[in-house]
mmCIF file of C-alpha atoms in Angstrom:
data_model
loop_
_atom_site.group_PDB
_atom_site.id
_atom_site.type_symbol
_atom_site.label_atom_id
_atom_site.label_comp_id
_atom_site.label_asym_id
_atom_site.label_seq_id
_atom_site.Cartn_x
_atom_site.Cartn_y
_atom_site.Cartn_z
ATOM 1 C CA MET A 1 -39.314 19.230 11.103
ATOM 2 C CA LYS A 2 -36.443 17.128 9.716
ATOM 3 C CA SER A 3 -33.983 19.155 11.764
ATOM 4 C CA PHE A 4 -35.928 18.507 14.969
ATOM 5 C CA LEU A 5 -35.912 14.765 14.243
ATOM 6 C CA GLN A 6 -32.221 14.575 13.333
ATOM 7 C CA SER A 7 -31.007 13.587 16.803
ATOM 8 C CA SER A 8 -33.671 10.862 16.994
ATOM 9 C CA PHE A 9 -32.610 9.559 13.595
ATOM 10 C CA ARG A 10 -28.956 9.358 14.703
ATOM 11 C CA GLU A 11 -29.936 7.537 17.901
ATOM 12 C CA THR A 12 -32.166 5.072 16.049
ATOM 13 C CA PHE A 13 -29.637 4.437 13.298
ATOM 14 C CA GLY A 14 -26.796 3.825 15.753
ATOM 15 C CA SER A 15 -28.861 1.574 18.018
ATOM 16 C CA ASN A 16 -30.147 -0.607 15.189
ATOM 17 C CA PHE A 17 -26.866 -0.989 13.340
ATOM 18 C CA ASN A 18 -24.238 -0.959 16.086
ATOM 19 C CA LEU A 19 -25.850 -2.449 19.207
ATOM 20 C CA ASP A 20 -26.460 -6.157 19.685
ATOM 21 C CA TYR A 21 -29.698 -7.713 20.947
ATOM 22 C CA ASP A 22 -28.631 -7.029 24.539
ATOM 23 C CA SER A 23 -28.106 -3.312 23.732
ATOM 24 C CA ARG A 24 -24.342 -3.684 23.996
ATOM 25 C CA PHE A 25 -22.054 -1.942 21.524
ATOM 26 C CA LYS A 26 -20.759 -4.415 18.953
ATOM 27 C CA TYR A 27 -17.218 -3.014 18.729
ATOM 28 C CA PRO A 28 -16.042 -2.356 22.313
ATOM 29 C CA THR A 29 -12.380 -3.364 21.958
ATOM 30 C CA THR A 30 -10.014 -0.437 22.394
ATOM 31 C CA ILE A 31 -7.544 0.575 19.681
ATOM 32 C CA GLY A 32 -4.343 0.558 21.684
ATOM 33 C CA SER A 33 -5.092 3.040 24.473
ATOM 34 C CA ALA A 34 -7.838 4.820 22.499
ATOM 35 C CA ASP A 35 -11.545 4.156 22.976
ATOM 36 C CA SER A 36 -13.156 2.436 20.019
ATOM 37 C CA ARG A 37 -15.771 5.212 19.830
ATOM 38 C CA PRO A 38 -16.080 8.875 20.882
ATOM 39 C CA LEU A 39 -17.674 8.352 24.281
ATOM 40 C CA GLY A 40 -19.465 11.352 25.752
ATOM 41 C CA THR A 41 -20.331 12.820 22.343
ATOM 42 C CA ILE A 42 -23.500 12.561 20.275
ATOM 43 C CA TYR A 43 -21.498 10.405 17.860
ATOM 44 C CA GLU A 44 -20.716 7.590 20.302
ATOM 45 C CA LYS A 45 -23.116 5.181 18.570
ATOM 46 C CA THR A 46 -22.360 6.173 14.958
ATOM 47 C CA SER A 47 -18.572 6.677 14.891
ATOM 48 C CA PHE A 48 -16.401 3.706 15.789
ATOM 49 C CA ALA A 49 -13.152 1.888 15.063
ATOM 50 C CA TYR A 50 -12.442 -1.810 14.742
ATOM 51 C CA ILE A 51 -9.406 -3.910 13.888
ATOM 52 C CA TYR A 52 -10.179 -6.786 11.532
ATOM 53 C CA LYS A 53 -7.163 -9.037 11.039
ATOM 54 C CA ASN A 54 -4.414 -6.649 9.826
ATOM 55 C CA THR A 55 -6.605 -3.633 9.067
ATOM 56 C CA LEU A 56 -7.906 -0.771 11.187
ATOM 57 C CA ILE A 57 -11.327 0.323 9.918
ATOM 58 C CA VAL A 58 -12.636 3.651 11.207
ATOM 59 C CA THR A 59 -16.214 4.714 10.495
ATOM 60 C CA VAL A 60 -16.847 8.420 11.053
ATOM 61 C CA ASP A 61 -20.244 10.107 11.318
ATOM 62 C CA VAL A 62 -19.385 13.285 9.408
ATOM 63 C CA LEU A 63 -22.820 14.923 9.689
ATOM 64 C CA ARG A 64 -22.389 17.671 12.282
ATOM 65 C CA HIS A 65 -25.611 18.854 13.918
ATOM 66 C CA ASP A 66 -25.562 21.213 16.906
ATOM 67 C CA GLY A 67 -29.320 21.545 17.320
ATOM 68 C CA PRO A 68 -32.509 22.163 15.338
ATOM 69 C CA SER A 69 -32.119 25.952 15.498
ATOM 70 C CA GLU A 70 -28.335 26.209 15.064
ATOM 71 C CA VAL A 71 -27.422 27.188 11.496
ATOM 72 C CA ILE A 72 -23.848 25.982 10.986
ATOM 73 C CA GLY A 73 -23.425 25.910 7.205
ATOM 74 C CA SER A 74 -24.803 27.039 3.898
ATOM 75 C CA LEU A 75 -27.326 24.167 3.942
ATOM 76 C CA GLY A 76 -28.753 24.983 7.366
ATOM 77 C CA THR A 77 -28.437 22.944 10.555
ATOM 78 C CA VAL A 78 -26.393 20.019 9.199
ATOM 79 C CA THR A 79 -22.985 20.224 7.565
ATOM 80 C CA GLY A 80 -19.984 18.019 6.795
ATOM 81 C CA GLN A 81 -17.580 18.583 9.683
ATOM 82 C CA VAL A 82 -15.718 16.639 12.348
ATOM 83 C CA THR A 83 -14.737 18.926 15.227
ATOM 84 C CA GLY A 84 -13.957 19.139 18.942
ATOM 85 C CA ASP A 85 -13.890 15.927 20.989
ATOM 86 C CA HIS A 86 -15.078 13.975 17.961
ATOM 87 C CA LEU A 87 -12.043 15.101 15.948
ATOM 88 C CA GLN A 88 -9.711 14.450 18.882
ATOM 89 C CA TRP A 89 -11.052 10.909 19.154
ATOM 90 C CA LEU A 90 -10.367 10.337 15.441
ATOM 91 C CA ASP A 91 -6.830 11.673 15.829
ATOM 92 C CA ASN A 92 -6.197 9.405 18.845
ATOM 93 C CA VAL A 93 -7.538 6.295 17.102
ATOM 94 C CA LEU A 94 -5.446 6.856 13.972
ATOM 95 C CA GLN A 95 -2.342 7.578 16.055
ATOM 96 C CA GLN A 96 -2.779 4.377 18.048
ATOM 97 C CA GLY A 97 -3.474 2.373 14.915
ATOM 98 C CA SER A 98 -0.311 3.674 13.285
ATOM 99 C CA VAL A 99 1.915 2.216 16.042
ATOM 100 C CA LEU A 100 0.200 -1.125 16.623
ATOM 101 C CA ALA A 101 2.306 -3.947 15.159
ATOM 102 C CA GLU A 102 -0.711 -5.916 13.948
ATOM 103 C CA VAL A 103 -2.125 -2.995 11.931
ATOM 104 C CA LYS A 104 -0.721 -2.949 8.396
ATOM 105 C CA ASN A 105 -3.520 -0.975 6.699
ATOM 106 C CA ILE A 106 -5.812 1.871 7.756
ATOM 107 C CA ILE A 107 -9.175 2.564 6.120
ATOM 108 C CA VAL A 108 -11.444 5.474 7.069
ATOM 109 C CA GLN A 109 -15.012 5.761 5.824
ATOM 110 C CA GLY A 110 -17.494 8.623 5.988
ATOM 111 C CA HIS A 111 -20.427 9.796 3.907
ATOM 112 C CA PHE A 112 -19.225 12.979 2.204
ATOM 113 C CA PRO A 113 -16.315 13.110 -0.261
ATOM 114 C CA THR A 114 -13.444 15.456 0.578
ATOM 115 C CA LEU A 115 -11.305 15.659 -2.543
ATOM 116 C CA TYR A 116 -12.678 17.461 -5.593
ATOM 117 C CA PRO A 117 -13.896 16.690 -8.245
ATOM 118 C CA VAL A 118 -16.282 13.728 -7.917
ATOM 119 C CA LYS A 119 -18.730 12.482 -10.549
ATOM 120 C CA LYS A 120 -22.341 12.512 -9.394
ATOM 121 C CA THR A 121 -25.854 11.482 -10.363
ATOM 122 C CA LYS A 122 -29.140 11.845 -8.463
ATOM 123 C CA SER A 123 -27.181 13.462 -5.646
ATOM 124 C CA SER A 124 -26.970 16.780 -3.822
ATOM 125 C CA GLY A 125 -23.214 16.673 -4.401
ATOM 126 C CA ILE A 126 -22.298 17.705 -0.847
ATOM 127 C CA TYR A 127 -18.620 17.657 0.172
ATOM 128 C CA MET A 128 -16.899 17.952 3.521
ATOM 129 C CA ASP A 129 -16.636 21.628 4.450
ATOM 130 C CA MET A 130 -13.325 23.151 3.322
ATOM 131 C CA ASN A 131 -12.508 19.980 1.343
ATOM 132 C CA GLU A 132 -8.830 19.027 1.757
ATOM 133 C CA ASP A 133 -8.262 22.137 3.905
ATOM 134 C CA SER A 134 -10.684 20.837 6.539
ATOM 135 C CA GLU A 135 -9.571 19.815 10.011
ATOM 136 C CA PHE A 136 -10.920 16.364 9.233
ATOM 137 C CA TRP A 137 -8.656 15.843 6.234
ATOM 138 C CA GLY A 138 -5.755 17.404 8.114
ATOM 139 C CA VAL A 139 -6.035 14.678 10.737
ATOM 140 C CA LEU A 140 -6.127 11.964 8.072
ATOM 141 C CA ARG A 141 -3.012 13.427 6.474
ATOM 142 C CA LYS A 142 -1.132 13.188 9.780
ATOM 143 C CA HIS A 143 -1.396 9.420 9.795
ATOM 144 C CA PRO A 144 -0.707 6.539 7.350
ATOM 145 C CA VAL A 145 -4.276 6.285 6.067
ATOM 146 C CA ASP A 146 -4.469 4.184 2.915
ATOM 147 C CA ILE A 147 -8.071 4.714 1.737
ATOM 148 C CA TYR A 148 -10.921 7.086 2.514
ATOM 149 C CA PHE A 149 -14.250 5.621 1.396
ATOM 150 C CA ALA A 150 -17.180 8.001 0.779
ATOM 151 C CA GLY A 151 -20.593 7.915 -0.835
ATOM 152 C CA GLU A 152 -23.189 10.658 -1.399
ATOM 153 C CA ALA A 153 -22.384 11.273 -5.081
ATOM 154 C CA HIS A 154 -23.645 7.877 -6.351
ATOM 155 C CA LEU A 155 -21.007 7.457 -9.059
ATOM 156 C CA ASN A 156 -17.659 5.676 -8.733
ATOM 157 C CA THR A 157 -14.698 8.054 -8.578
ATOM 158 C CA VAL A 158 -11.104 7.438 -7.445
ATOM 159 C CA THR A 159 -8.870 10.370 -6.484
ATOM 160 C CA LYS A 160 -5.382 10.477 -4.956
ATOM 161 C CA ASP A 161 -4.387 13.210 -2.519
ATOM 162 C CA ALA A 162 -1.221 14.739 -3.943
ATOM 163 C CA GLU A 163 0.063 15.757 -0.503
ATOM 164 C CA SER A 164 -0.476 12.580 1.506
ATOM 165 C CA GLY A 165 -1.081 9.844 -1.059
ATOM 166 C CA ILE A 166 -4.426 8.922 0.518
ATOM 167 C CA ILE A 167 -6.744 7.310 -2.035
ATOM 168 C CA GLN A 168 -10.348 8.569 -1.922
ATOM 169 C CA ILE A 169 -12.851 6.085 -3.327
ATOM 170 C CA VAL A 170 -16.425 7.262 -3.805
ATOM 171 C CA GLY A 171 -18.762 4.349 -4.380
ATOM 172 C CA ARG A 172 -22.089 4.099 -6.152
ATOM 173 C CA GLY A 173 -25.162 3.675 -3.982
ATOM 174 C CA ASN A 174 -28.273 4.080 -6.131
ATOM 175 C CA PHE A 175 -30.166 0.780 -6.392
ATOM 176 C CA PHE A 176 -27.003 -1.114 -5.392
ATOM 177 C CA THR A 177 -26.344 -2.133 -8.981
ATOM 178 C CA ASN A 178 -22.628 -2.388 -8.440
ATOM 179 C CA LEU A 179 -20.342 -3.310 -5.581
ATOM 180 C CA PHE A 180 -16.712 -3.428 -4.441
ATOM 181 C CA THR A 181 -14.675 -6.300 -3.080
ATOM 182 C CA ILE A 182 -11.420 -5.679 -1.222
ATOM 183 C CA ASP A 183 -8.542 -8.147 -0.938
ATOM 184 C CA ILE A 184 -5.874 -7.092 1.540
ATOM 185 C CA THR A 185 -2.434 -8.392 2.444
ATOM 186 C CA ASP A 186 0.336 -6.695 4.407
ATOM 187 C CA ASP A 187 1.762 -5.351 1.137
ATOM 188 C CA THR A 188 -1.152 -4.699 -1.209
ATOM 189 C CA ILE A 189 -4.767 -3.566 -1.267
ATOM 190 C CA ASP A 190 -6.811 -4.731 -4.259
ATOM 191 C CA VAL A 191 -10.183 -3.059 -4.845
ATOM 192 C CA THR A 192 -12.369 -4.609 -7.555
ATOM 193 C CA CYS A 193 -15.606 -3.111 -8.850
ATOM 194 C CA TYR A 194 -18.397 -5.284 -10.258
ATOM 195 C CA ASN A 195 -21.378 -4.028 -12.277
ATOM 196 C CA GLU A 196 -24.683 -5.831 -12.561
ATOM 197 C CA VAL A 197 -25.396 -6.816 -16.162
ATOM 198 C CA GLY A 198 -28.624 -7.713 -17.876
ATOM 199 C CA PRO A 199 -31.767 -6.034 -19.243
ATOM 200 C CA GLU A 200 -33.038 -4.989 -15.803
ATOM 201 C CA LYS A 201 -30.458 -3.794 -13.305
ATOM 202 C CA THR A 202 -32.437 -4.374 -10.137
ATOM 203 C CA MET A 203 -29.936 -6.592 -8.278
ATOM 204 C CA GLU A 204 -32.364 -9.477 -8.718
ATOM 205 C CA ASN A 205 -30.555 -11.402 -11.439
ATOM 206 C CA PHE A 206 -27.277 -11.553 -9.467
ATOM 207 C CA ASN A 207 -25.269 -11.424 -12.668
ATOM 208 C CA TYR A 208 -22.149 -9.310 -12.258
ATOM 209 C CA GLU A 209 -18.994 -8.685 -14.227
ATOM 210 C CA GLU A 210 -15.768 -6.941 -13.262
ATOM 211 C CA SER A 211 -15.743 -3.317 -14.396
ATOM 212 C CA GLY A 212 -12.633 -1.909 -12.760
ATOM 213 C CA HIS A 213 -9.666 -2.722 -10.568
ATOM 214 C CA LEU A 214 -7.388 -0.683 -8.309
ATOM 215 C CA ARG A 215 -4.205 -1.971 -6.701
ATOM 216 C CA ILE A 216 -2.362 -0.062 -3.988
ATOM 217 C CA SER A 217 1.165 -1.348 -3.392
ATOM 218 C CA LYS A 218 2.327 -0.594 0.143
ATOM 219 C CA GLY A 219 5.792 0.833 0.712
ATOM 220 C CA SER A 220 5.855 2.553 -2.661
ATOM 221 C CA ASP A 221 4.076 5.253 -4.620
ATOM 222 C CA PHE A 222 2.787 2.692 -7.090
ATOM 223 C CA THR A 223 -0.946 2.586 -7.676
ATOM 224 C CA GLU A 224 -2.633 1.057 -10.716
#
């Protein structure tokens, strides 16, 4: 039954999060000559790109689903892949972002981690199919992507791709008891993690303390 409802879930999720009250897409501005979303695909409401100040942010719906009866992976009818026109759109957006003068940083975010290993808790531990050998990661490696944000595993893990230098950051999601802030300039990206402290970590006491910090210095291999 879940497989039969998957397309409805994607439609409902995209409409509620990414359409305004007049049913217009919230992020219509093109990225150079590339569409801001993969029009004509089932992902046109859930994958999109947006330039905020000096940063291109690309959100990718990495859950491939070809139909309720189409088994496409070891888990059944849903798997972690970006293929076909969806992948071509991602490639076009990243290529355009890499040549736009106003874009100094590129961040891509999806649900499944790509680089192994990742710490996990209360999670299925699903990765993108083929990990760093996937077509998805191959496209990211072609372009100056700074960070790939993922979730799924519910524990914070930072990994650096040895081939491209892309930083994968997997953030915690369970109960929202910690969070990241990101401070960006043309030359640096500072990611700070805060944990909720107190006897009951329910995000109701709003008492947080810094628990980790990552700095990416642009134009060098230096990361701390």
